[in-house]
Short mmCIF file of C-alpha atoms in Angstrom, two decimals:
data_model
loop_
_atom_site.label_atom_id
_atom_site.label_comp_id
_atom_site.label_asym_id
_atom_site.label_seq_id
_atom_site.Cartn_x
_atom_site.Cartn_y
_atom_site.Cartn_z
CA UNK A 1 0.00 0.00 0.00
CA UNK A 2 1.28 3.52 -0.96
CA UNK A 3 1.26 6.10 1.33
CA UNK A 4 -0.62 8.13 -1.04
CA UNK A 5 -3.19 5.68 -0.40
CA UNK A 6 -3.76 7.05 2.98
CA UNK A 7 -4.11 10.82 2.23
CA UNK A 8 -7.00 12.21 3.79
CA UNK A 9 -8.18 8.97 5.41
CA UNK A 10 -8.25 7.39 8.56
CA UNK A 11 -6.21 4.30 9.20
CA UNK A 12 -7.93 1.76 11.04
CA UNK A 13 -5.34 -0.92 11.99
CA UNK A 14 -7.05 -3.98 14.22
CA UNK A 15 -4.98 -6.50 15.95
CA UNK A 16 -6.28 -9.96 16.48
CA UNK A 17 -4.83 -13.20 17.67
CA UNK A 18 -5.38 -16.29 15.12
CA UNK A 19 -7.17 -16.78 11.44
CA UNK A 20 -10.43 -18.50 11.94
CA UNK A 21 -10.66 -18.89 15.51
CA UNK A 22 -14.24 -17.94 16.67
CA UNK A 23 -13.77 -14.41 18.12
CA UNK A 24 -11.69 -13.15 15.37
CA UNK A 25 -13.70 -14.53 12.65
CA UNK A 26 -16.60 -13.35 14.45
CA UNK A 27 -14.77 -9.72 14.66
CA UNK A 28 -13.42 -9.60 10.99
CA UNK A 29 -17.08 -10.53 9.46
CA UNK A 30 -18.48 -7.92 10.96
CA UNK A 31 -15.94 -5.04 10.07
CA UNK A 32 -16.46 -7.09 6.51
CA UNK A 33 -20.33 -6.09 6.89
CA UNK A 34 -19.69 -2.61 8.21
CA UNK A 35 -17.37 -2.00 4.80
CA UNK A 36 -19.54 -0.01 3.11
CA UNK A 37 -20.42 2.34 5.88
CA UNK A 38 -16.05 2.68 6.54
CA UNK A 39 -15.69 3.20 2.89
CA UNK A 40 -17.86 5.95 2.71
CA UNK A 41 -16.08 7.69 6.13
CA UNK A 42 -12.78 7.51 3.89
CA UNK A 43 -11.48 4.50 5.91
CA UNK A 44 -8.53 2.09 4.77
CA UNK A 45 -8.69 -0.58 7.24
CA UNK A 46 -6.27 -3.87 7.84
CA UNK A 47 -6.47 -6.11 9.93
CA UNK A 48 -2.93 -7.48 11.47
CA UNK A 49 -2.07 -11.38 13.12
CA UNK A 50 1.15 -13.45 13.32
CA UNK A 51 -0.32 -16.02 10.64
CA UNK A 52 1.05 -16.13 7.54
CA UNK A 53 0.23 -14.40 4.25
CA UNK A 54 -1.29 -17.61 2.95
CA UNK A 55 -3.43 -18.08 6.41
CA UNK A 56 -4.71 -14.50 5.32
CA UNK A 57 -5.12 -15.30 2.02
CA UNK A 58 -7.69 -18.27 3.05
CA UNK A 59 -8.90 -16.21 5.91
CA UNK A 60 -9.86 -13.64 2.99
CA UNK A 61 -10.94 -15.83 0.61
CA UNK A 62 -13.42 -17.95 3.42
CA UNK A 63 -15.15 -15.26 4.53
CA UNK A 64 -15.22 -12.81 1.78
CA UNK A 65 -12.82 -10.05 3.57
CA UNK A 66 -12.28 -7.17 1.21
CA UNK A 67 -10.06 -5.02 3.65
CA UNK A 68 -6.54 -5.64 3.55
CA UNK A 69 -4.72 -8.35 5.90
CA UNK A 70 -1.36 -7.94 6.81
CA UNK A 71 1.38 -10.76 8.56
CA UNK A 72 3.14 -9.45 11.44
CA UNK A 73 5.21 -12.83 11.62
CA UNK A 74 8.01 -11.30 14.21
CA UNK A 75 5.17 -9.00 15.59
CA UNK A 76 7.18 -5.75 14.67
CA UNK A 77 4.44 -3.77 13.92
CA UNK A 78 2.34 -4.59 17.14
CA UNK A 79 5.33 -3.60 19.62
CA UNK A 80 5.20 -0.21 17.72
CA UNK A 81 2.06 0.39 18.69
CA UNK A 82 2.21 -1.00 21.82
CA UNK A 83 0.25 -4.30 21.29
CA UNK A 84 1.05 -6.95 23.36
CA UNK A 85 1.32 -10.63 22.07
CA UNK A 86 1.16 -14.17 24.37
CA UNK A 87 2.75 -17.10 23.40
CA UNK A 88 2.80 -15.99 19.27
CA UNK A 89 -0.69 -14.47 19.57
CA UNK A 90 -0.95 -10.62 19.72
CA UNK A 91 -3.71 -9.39 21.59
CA UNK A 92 -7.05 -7.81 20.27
CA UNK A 93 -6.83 -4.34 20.33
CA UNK A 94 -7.52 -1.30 17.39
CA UNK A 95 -5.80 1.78 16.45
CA UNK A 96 -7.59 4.41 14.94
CA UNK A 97 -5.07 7.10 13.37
CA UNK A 98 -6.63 10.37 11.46
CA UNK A 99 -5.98 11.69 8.48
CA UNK A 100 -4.04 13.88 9.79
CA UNK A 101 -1.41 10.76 11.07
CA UNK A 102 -1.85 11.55 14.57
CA UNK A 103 -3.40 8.41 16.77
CA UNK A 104 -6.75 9.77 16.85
CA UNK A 105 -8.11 6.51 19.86
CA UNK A 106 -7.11 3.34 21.10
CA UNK A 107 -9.24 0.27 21.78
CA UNK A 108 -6.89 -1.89 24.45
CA UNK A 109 -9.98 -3.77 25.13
CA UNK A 110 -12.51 -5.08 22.49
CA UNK A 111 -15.91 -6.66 22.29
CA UNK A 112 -16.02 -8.50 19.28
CA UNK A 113 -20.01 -8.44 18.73
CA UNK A 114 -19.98 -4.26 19.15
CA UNK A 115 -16.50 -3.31 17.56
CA UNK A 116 -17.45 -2.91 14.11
CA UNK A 117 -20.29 -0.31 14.94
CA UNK A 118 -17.74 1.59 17.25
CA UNK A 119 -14.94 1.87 14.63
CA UNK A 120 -17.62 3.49 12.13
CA UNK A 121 -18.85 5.79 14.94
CA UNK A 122 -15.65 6.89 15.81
CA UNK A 123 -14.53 7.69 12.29
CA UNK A 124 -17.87 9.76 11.61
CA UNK A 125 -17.67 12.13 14.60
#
């Protein structure tokens, strides 16, 4: 993804522990659902695990996912941001960053069934 991609959007980047385990299939259907309603607020969102680009790529593919899913094999990107991982699993948490680049919230805790409908609030006001 360019960074011109990004230009006066938010970045929604949501980190989740393991491809088709309940909770986080549960959570990526329904930002998959919500993706009109983010598209229209000028939202790129991607979604972030350890699993590999081919678990993502079937993760995708099974449930129709049409955001983008990146690998964070070492779990570089999650320590950036603070995001703590367990035994190879980072933990569920979102960071919303404006289009301005600044970190605009942080979800360190996450309800999977109400998530979705938060990350589109937050992005309208």
């Amino acid at each position: 993804m360019k960074p011109s991609a990004l230009a006066g959007k938010h970045l929604v980047l949501y980190f989740y522990p393991k491809d088709e385990t309940p909770g986080c299939t549960k959570e990526a259907c329904a930002f998959r659902d919500a993706w009109k309603e983010l598209e229209q607020a000028n939202v790129v969102l991607v979604g972030l695990s350890t699993d590999s680009l081919e678990s993502h790529k079937k993760f995708a593919e099974n449930h129709k996912l049409p955001f983008h899913l990146v690998s964070d094999e070492d779990g570089a990107i999650a320590k950036a941001y603070g995001v703590p991982s367990t035994l190879g699993r980072l933990a569920r948490q979102t960071i919303v960053i404006g289009p301005d680049g600044k970190v605009k919230k942080i979800y360190r805790s996450v309800d999977v069934s109400q998530h979705a409908a938060e990350i589109v609030a937050d992005v309208k006001s």
